[in-house]
mmCIF file of C-alpha atoms in Angstrom:
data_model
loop_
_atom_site.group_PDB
_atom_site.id
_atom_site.type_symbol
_atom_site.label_atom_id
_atom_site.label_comp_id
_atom_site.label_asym_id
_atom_site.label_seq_id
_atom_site.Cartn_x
_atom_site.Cartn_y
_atom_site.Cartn_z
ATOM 1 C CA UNK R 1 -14.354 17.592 73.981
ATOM 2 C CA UNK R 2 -16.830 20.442 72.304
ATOM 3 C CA UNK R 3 -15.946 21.821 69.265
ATOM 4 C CA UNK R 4 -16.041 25.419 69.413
ATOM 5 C CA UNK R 5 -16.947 28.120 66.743
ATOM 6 C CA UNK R 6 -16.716 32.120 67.506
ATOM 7 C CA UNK R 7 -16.407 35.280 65.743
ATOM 8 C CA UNK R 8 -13.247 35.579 66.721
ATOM 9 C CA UNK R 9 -12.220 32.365 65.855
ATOM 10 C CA UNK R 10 -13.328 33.208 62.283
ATOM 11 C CA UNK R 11 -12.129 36.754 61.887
ATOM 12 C CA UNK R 12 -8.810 35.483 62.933
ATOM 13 C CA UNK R 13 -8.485 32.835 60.189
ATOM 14 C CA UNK R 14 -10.137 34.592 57.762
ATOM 15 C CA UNK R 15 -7.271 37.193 58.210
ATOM 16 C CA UNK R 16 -4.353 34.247 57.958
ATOM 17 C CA UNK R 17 -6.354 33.167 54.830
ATOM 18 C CA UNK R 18 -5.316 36.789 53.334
ATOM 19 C CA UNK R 19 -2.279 36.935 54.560
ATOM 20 C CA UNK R 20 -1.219 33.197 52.700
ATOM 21 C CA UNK R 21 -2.956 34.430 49.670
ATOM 22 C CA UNK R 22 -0.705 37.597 49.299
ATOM 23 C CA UNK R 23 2.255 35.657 50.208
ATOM 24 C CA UNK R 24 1.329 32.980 46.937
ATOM 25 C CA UNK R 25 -0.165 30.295 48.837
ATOM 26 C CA UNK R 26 -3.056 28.791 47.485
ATOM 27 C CA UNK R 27 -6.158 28.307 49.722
ATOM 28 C CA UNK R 28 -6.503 25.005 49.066
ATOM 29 C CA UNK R 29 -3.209 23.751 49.611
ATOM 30 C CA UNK R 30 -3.990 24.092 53.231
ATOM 31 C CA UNK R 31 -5.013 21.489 55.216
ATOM 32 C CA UNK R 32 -8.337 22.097 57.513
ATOM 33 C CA UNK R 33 -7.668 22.590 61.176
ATOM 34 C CA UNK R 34 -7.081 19.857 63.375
ATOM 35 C CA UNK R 35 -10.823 20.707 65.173
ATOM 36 C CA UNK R 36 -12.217 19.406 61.575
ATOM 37 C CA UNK R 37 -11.248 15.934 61.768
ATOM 38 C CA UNK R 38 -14.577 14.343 61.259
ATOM 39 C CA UNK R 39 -12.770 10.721 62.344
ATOM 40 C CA UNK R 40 -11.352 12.356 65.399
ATOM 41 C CA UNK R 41 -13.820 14.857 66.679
ATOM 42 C CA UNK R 42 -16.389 13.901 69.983
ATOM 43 C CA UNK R 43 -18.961 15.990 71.172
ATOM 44 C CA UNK R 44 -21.190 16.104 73.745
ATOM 45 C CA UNK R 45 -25.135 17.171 73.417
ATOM 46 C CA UNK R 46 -25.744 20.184 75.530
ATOM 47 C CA UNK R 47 -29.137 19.509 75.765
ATOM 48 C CA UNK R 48 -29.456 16.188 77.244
ATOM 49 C CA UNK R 49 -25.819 16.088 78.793
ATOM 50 C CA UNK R 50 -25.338 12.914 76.545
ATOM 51 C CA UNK R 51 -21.890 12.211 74.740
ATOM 52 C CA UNK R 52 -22.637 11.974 70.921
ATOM 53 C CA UNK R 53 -19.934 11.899 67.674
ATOM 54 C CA UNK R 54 -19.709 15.113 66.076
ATOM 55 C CA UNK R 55 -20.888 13.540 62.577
ATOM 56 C CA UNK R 56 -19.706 15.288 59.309
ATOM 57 C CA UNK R 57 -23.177 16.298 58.813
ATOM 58 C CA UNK R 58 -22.932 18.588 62.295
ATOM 59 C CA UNK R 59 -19.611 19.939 60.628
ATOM 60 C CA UNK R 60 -20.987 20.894 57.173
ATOM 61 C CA UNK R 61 -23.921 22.854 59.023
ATOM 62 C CA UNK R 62 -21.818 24.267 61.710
ATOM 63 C CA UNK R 63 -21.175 28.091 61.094
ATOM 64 C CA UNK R 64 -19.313 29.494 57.974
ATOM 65 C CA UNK R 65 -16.066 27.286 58.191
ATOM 66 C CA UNK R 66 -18.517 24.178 58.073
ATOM 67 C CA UNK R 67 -19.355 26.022 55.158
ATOM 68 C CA UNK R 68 -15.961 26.205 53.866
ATOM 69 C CA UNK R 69 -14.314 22.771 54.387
ATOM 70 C CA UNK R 70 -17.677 21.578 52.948
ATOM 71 C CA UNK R 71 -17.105 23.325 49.942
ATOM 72 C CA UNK R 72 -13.739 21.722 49.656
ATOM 73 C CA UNK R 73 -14.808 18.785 50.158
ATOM 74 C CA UNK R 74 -17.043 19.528 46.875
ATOM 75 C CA UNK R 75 -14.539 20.549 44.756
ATOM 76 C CA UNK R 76 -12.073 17.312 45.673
ATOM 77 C CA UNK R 77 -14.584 15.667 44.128
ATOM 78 C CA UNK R 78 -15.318 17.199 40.848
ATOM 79 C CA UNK R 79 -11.627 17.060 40.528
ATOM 80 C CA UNK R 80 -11.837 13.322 41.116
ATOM 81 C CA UNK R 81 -14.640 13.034 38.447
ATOM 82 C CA UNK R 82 -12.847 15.217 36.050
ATOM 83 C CA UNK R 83 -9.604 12.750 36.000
ATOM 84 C CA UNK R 84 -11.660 9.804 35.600
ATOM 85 C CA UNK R 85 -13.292 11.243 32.474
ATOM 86 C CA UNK R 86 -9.644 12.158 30.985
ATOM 87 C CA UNK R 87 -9.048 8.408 31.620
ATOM 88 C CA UNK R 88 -11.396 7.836 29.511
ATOM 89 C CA UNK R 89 -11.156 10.270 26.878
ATOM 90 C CA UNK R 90 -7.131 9.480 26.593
ATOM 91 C CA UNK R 91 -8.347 5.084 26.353
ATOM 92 C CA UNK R 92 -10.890 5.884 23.678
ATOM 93 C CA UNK R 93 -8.786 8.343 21.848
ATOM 94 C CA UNK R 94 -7.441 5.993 19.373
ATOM 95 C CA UNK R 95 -10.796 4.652 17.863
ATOM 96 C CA UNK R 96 -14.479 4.447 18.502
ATOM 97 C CA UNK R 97 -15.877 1.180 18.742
ATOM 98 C CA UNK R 98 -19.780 0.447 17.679
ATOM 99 C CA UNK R 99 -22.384 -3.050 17.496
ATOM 100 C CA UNK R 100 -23.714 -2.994 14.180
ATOM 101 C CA UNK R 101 -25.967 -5.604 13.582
ATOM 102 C CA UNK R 102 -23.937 -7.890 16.325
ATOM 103 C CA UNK R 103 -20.508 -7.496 14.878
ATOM 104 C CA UNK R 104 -18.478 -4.715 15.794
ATOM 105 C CA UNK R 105 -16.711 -2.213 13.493
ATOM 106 C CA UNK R 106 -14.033 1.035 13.832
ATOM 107 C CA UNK R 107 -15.214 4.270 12.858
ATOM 108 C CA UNK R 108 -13.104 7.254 12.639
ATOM 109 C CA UNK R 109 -15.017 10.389 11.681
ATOM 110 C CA UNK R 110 -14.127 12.249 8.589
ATOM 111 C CA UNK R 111 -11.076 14.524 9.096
ATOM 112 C CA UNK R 112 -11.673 18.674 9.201
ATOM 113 C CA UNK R 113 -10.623 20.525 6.154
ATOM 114 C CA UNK R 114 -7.036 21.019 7.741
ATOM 115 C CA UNK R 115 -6.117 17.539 8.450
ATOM 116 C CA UNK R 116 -6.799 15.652 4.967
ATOM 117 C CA UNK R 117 -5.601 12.413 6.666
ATOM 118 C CA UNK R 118 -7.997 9.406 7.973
ATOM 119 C CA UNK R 119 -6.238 6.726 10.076
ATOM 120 C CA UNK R 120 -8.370 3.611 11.828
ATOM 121 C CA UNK R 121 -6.309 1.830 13.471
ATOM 122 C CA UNK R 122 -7.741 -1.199 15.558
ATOM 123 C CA UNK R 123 -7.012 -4.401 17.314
ATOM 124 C CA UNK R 124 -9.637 -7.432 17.559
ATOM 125 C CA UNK R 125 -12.437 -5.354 15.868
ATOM 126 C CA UNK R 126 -13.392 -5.100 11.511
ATOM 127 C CA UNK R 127 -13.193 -1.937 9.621
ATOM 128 C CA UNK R 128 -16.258 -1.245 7.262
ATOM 129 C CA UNK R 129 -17.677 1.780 5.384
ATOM 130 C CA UNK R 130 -17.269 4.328 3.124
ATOM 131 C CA UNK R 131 -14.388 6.442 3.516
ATOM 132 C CA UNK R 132 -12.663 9.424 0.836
ATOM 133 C CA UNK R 133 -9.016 9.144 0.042
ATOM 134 C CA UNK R 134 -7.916 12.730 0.191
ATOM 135 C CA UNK R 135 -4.280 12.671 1.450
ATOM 136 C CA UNK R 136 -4.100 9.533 3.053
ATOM 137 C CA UNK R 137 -5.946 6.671 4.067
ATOM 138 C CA UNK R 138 -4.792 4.355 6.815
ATOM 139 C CA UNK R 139 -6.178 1.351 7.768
ATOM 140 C CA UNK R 140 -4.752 -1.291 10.646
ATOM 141 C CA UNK R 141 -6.838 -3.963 12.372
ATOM 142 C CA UNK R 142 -4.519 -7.182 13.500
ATOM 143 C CA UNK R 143 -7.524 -9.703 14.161
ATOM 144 C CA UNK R 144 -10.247 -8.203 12.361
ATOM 145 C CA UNK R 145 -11.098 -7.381 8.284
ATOM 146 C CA UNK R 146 -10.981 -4.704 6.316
ATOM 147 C CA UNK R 147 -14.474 -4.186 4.111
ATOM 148 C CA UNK R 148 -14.536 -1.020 2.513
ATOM 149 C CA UNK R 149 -15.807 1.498 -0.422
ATOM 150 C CA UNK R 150 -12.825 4.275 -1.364
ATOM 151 C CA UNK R 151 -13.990 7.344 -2.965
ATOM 152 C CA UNK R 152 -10.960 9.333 -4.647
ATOM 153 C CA UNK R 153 -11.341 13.418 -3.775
ATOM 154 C CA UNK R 154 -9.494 16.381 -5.682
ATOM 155 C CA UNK R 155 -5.969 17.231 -4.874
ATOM 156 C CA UNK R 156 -5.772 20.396 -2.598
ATOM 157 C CA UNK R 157 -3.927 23.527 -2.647
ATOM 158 C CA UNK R 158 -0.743 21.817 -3.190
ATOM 159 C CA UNK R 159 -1.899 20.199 -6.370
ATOM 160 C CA UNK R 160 -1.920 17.058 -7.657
ATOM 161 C CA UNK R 161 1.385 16.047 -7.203
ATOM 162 C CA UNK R 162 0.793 15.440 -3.596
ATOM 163 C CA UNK R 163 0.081 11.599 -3.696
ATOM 164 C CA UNK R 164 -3.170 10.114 -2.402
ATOM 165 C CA UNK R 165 -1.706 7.427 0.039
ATOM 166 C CA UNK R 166 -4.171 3.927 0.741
ATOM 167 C CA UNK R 167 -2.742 1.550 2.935
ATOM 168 C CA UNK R 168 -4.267 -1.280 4.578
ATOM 169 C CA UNK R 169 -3.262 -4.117 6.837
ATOM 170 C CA UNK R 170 -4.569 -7.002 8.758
ATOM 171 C CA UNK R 171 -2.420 -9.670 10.409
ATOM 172 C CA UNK R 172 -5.578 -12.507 10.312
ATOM 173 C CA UNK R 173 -8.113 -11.042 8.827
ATOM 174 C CA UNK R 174 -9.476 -10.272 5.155
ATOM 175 C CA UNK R 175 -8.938 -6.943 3.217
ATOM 176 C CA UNK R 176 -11.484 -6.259 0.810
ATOM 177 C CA UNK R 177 -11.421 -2.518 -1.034
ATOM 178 C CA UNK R 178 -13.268 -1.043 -3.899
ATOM 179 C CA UNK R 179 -13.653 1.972 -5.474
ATOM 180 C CA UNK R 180 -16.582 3.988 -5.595
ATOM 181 C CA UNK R 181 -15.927 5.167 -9.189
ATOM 182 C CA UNK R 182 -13.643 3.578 -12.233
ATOM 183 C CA UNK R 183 -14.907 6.583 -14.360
ATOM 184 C CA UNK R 184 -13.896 10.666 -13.299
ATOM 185 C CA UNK R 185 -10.617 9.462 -11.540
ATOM 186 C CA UNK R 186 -9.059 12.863 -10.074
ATOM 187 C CA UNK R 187 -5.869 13.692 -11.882
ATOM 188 C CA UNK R 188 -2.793 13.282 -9.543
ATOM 189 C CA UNK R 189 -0.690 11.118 -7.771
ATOM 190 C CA UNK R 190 -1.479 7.595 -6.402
ATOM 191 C CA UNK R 191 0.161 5.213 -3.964
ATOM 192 C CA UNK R 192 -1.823 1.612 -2.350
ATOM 193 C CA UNK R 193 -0.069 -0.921 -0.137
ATOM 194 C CA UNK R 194 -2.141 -3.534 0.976
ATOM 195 C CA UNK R 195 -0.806 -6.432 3.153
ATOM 196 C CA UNK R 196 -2.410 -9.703 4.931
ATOM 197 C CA UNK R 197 -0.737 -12.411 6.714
ATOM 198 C CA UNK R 198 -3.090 -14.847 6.499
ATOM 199 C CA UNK R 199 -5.981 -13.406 5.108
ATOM 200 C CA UNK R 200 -7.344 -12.797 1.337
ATOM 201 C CA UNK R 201 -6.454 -9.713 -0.060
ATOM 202 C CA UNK R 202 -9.320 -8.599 -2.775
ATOM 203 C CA UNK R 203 -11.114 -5.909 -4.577
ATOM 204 C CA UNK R 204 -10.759 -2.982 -7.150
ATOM 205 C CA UNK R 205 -7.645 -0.488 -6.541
ATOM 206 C CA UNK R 206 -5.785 2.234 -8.174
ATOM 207 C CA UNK R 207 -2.527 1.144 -10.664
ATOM 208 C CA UNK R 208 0.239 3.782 -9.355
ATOM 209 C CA UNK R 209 3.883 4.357 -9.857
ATOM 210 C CA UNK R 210 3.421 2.382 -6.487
ATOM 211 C CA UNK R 211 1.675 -0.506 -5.752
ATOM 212 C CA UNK R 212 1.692 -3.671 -3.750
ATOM 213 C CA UNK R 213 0.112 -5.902 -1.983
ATOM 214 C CA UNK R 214 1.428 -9.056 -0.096
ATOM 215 C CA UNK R 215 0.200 -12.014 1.577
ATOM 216 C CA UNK R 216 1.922 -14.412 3.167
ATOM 217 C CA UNK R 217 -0.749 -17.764 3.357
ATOM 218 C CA UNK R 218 -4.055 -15.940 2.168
ATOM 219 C CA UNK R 219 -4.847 -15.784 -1.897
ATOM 220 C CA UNK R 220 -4.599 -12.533 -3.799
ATOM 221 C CA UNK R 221 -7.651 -11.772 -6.226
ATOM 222 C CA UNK R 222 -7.732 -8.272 -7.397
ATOM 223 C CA UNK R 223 -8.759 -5.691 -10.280
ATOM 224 C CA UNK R 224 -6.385 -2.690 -11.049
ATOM 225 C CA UNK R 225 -7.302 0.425 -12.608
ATOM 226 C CA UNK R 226 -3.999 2.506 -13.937
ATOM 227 C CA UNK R 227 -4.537 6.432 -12.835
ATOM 228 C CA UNK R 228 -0.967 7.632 -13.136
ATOM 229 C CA UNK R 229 -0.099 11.505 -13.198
ATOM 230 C CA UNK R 230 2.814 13.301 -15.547
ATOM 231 C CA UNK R 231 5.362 11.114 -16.516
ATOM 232 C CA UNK R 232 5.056 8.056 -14.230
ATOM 233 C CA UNK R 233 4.778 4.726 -15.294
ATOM 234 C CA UNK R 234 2.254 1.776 -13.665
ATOM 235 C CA UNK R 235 3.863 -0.419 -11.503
ATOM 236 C CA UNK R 236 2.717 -2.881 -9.335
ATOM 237 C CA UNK R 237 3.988 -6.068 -7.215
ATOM 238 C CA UNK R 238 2.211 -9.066 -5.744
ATOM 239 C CA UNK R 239 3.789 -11.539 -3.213
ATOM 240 C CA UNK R 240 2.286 -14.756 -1.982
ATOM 241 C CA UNK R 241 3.395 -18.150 0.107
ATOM 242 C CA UNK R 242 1.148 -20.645 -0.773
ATOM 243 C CA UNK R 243 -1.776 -19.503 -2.040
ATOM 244 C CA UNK R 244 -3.077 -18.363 -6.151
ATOM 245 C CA UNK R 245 -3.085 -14.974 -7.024
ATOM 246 C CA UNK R 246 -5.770 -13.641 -9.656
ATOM 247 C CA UNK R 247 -4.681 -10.189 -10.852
ATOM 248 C CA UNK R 248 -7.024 -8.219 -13.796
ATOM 249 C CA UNK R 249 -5.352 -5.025 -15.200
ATOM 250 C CA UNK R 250 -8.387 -2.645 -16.392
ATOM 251 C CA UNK R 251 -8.294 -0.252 -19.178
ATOM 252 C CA UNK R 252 -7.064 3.120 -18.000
ATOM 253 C CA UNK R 253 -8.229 6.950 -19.442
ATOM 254 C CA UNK R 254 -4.959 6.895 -20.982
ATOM 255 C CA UNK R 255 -4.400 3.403 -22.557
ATOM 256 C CA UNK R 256 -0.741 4.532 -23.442
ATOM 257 C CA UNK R 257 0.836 4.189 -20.147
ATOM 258 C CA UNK R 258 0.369 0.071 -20.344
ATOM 259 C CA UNK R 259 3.100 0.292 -22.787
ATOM 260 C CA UNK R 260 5.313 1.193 -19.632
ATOM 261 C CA UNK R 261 3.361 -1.044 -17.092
ATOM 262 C CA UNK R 262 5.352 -2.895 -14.864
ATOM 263 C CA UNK R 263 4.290 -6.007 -13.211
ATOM 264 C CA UNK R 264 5.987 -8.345 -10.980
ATOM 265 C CA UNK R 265 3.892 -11.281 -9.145
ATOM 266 C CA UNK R 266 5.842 -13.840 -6.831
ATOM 267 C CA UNK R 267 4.393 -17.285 -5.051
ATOM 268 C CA UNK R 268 5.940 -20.175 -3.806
ATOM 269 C CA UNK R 269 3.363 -22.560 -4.031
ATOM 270 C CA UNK R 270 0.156 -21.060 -5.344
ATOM 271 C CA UNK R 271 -1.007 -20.647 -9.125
ATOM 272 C CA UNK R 272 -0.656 -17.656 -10.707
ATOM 273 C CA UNK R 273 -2.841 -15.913 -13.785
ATOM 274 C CA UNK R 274 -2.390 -12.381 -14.731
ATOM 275 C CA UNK R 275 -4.927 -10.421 -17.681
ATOM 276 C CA UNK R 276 -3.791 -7.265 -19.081
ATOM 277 C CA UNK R 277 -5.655 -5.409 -22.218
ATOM 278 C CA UNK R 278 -4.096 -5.625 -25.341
ATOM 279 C CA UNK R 279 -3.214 -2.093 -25.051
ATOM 280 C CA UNK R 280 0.109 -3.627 -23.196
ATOM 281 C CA UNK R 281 3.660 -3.743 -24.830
ATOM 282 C CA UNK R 282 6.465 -4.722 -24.002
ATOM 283 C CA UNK R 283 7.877 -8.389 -22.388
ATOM 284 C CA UNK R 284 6.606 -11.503 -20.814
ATOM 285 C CA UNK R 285 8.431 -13.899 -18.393
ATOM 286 C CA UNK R 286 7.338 -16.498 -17.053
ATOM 287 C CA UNK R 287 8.937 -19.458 -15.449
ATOM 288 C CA UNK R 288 8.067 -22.500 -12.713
ATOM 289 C CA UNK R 289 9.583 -25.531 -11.343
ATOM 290 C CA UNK R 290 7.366 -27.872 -11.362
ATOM 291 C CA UNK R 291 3.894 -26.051 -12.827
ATOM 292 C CA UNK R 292 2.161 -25.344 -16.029
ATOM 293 C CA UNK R 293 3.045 -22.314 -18.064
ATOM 294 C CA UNK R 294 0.898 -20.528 -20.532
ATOM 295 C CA UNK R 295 1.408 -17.522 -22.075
ATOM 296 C CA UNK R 296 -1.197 -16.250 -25.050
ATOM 297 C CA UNK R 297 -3.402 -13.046 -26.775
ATOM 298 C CA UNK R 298 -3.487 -11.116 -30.149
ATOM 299 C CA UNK R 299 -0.199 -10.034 -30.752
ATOM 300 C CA UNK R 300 1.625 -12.241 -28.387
ATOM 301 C CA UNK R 301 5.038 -13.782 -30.080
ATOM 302 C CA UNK R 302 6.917 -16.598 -27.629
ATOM 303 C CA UNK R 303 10.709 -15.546 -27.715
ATOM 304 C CA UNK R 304 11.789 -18.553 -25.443
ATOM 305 C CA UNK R 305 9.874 -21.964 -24.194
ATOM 306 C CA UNK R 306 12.069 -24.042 -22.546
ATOM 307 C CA UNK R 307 11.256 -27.218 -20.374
ATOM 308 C CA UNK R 308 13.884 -28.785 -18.841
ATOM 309 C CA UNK R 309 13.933 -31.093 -15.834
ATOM 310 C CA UNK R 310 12.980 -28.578 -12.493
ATOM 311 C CA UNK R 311 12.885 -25.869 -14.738
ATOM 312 C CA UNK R 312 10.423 -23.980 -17.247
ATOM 313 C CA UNK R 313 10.635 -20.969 -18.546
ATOM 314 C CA UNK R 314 9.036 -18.676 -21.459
ATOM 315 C CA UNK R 315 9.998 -15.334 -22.614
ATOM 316 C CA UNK R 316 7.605 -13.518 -24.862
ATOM 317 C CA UNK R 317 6.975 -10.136 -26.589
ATOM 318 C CA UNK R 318 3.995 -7.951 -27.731
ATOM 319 C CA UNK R 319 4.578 -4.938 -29.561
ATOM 320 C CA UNK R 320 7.722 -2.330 -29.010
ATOM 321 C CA UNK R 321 7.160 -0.931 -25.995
ATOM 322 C CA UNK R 322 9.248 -0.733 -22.457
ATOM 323 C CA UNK R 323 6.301 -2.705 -20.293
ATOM 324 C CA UNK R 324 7.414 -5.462 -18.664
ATOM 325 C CA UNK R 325 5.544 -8.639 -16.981
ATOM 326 C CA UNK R 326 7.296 -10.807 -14.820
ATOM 327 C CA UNK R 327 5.648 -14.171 -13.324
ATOM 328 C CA UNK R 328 7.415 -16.710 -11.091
ATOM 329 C CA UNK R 329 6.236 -19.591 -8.729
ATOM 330 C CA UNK R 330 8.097 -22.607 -7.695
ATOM 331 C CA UNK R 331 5.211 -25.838 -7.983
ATOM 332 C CA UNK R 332 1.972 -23.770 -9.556
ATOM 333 C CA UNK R 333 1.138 -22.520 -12.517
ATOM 334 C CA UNK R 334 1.567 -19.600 -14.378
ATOM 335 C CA UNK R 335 -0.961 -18.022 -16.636
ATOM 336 C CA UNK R 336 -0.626 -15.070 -18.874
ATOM 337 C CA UNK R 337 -3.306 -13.543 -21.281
ATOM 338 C CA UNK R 338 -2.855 -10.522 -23.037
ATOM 339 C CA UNK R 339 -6.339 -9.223 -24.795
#
């Protein structure tokens, strides 16, 4: 069978065509005719009197509803292309993923001047950089580690009692964080959590009204600077499983507030040694199973040293302030310096 196209023909869709359109029907809902069917239409050649298959080709070129169905056919597939890139936009939404020098590493661009927030959050890939703390800064990988520079930025409109918030976590990996400064500290309000399961937990962080970092079988080895705003205190906790924890409390611009600093480390198994300057006042405890205690620096007066059979315990005090220092383990040591 021939596939026939007239004037007639054409006028007399073209008019159905307006009439669907005023009625609300869109022109592409419909379906082409039946004589389109490129699987389905046969024609013959004219020319030769030889059968031939109409080919899709033959339809495309075939008078101005060739034209049309063509046309369609065009825009099906933009619309196909166009999904396939949202696909892709909506997978690679939550972070961008670069080689850098073989290893891979999350970036997040910096955020626009109304969204003062940064979040990286990752699976199987390390987090590296520079990055500013403005609001908050949050940081999640669960395979890879954390290696970054922190630069503290001014408070905005809302001053500086809305709290600059650093968190970072890593189920395997390490978490390493320093600041880019110790000196020029914005004045306002600080809070850094910082949690590992198994891996080390290091660097140089801010000493808040909250702090604390935790790791279950990975060490703990890290330097805190106290930036507190108004009337808060420092205060700051450390948690470990089996593994030593190292913690070094800097001088602060305000040396007074260490006479409110309060410091609470916890292990099971692994050795503990805190420094603080001898700007701290306030009380010492200490205590361990099975361990070594030592407690020492200028100013330092031992209250309590008792040793008793699975249990040791001293209690001592520097100056009259409200700080407090508390240090417990069950079989390591404890170590506290004051100086």
């Amino acid at each position: 069978m021939r596939v026939e196209y007239n004037d007639a023909l054409a006028a007399e869709m073209d008019k159905q065509r307006e009439l669907d359109c005023e009625n609300g029907l869109s022109e592409k809902s419909q379906s082409p005719p039946p004589a389109y069917d490129t699987a389905t239409a046969k024609g013959a050649c004219t020319n030769s009197g030889q059968s031939s298959t109409t080919t899709e080709d033959d339809l495309l070129r075939d008078g101005p509803h060739g034209e049309r169905w063509g046309a369609r056919k065009r825009g099906l597939h933009a619309c196909m292309h166009l999904m396939f890139a949202v696909i892709l936009l909506f997978l690679s939404a939550g972070f961008i993923v670069r080689a850098t020098h073989g290893k891979y590493e999350a970036v997040e661009e910096y955020p626009t001047p109304g969204d003062r927030r940064t979040i990286v959050h990752t699976t199987s890939n390390s987090i590296t950089g520079n990055y500013p703390l403005l609001d908050l800064l949050d940081l999640e990988t669960t395979s890879g580690s954390i290696y970054v520079t922190v630069s503290a930025e001014e408070p905005d409109e809302d001053g500086p009692a809305q709290a600059a918030e650093f968190v970072a976590k890593s189920t395997s990996g390490d978490i390493r964080a320093n600041l880019a400064s110790l000196t020029g500290i914005p004045s306002r309000k600080y809070i850094t959590h910082v949690s590992s399961q198994s891996g080390t937990v290091s660097g140089t962080y801010f000493l808040s009204s909250m702090t604390s970092f935790t790791t279950t079988s990975g060490s703990i080895n890290i330097m805190l600077l106290p930036a507190t705003y108004g009337s808060d205190s420092p205060s700051v906790a450390t948690s470990s499983t089996s593994e030593s924890q190292d913690i070094v409390v800097l001088g602060g611009q305000d040396p007074t507030v260490l006479r409110t600093l309060s410091l609470s480390s916890q292990s099971i198994s692994g050795t503990i040694t805190v420094r603080c300057p001898r700007d701290f006042e306030g009380t010492i405890f200490a205590r361990t199973t099975s361990g070594h205690i030592s407690v020492s620096g200028q100013g330092v007066n031992i209250v309590r040293d008792v040793h008793s059979p699975g249990s040791k315990y001293v209690e001592a005090t520097k100056g009259s302030g409200a700080g407090r220092i508390d240090v417990g383990t069950t079989s390591g040591d404890v170590h506290v310096f004051i100086g």
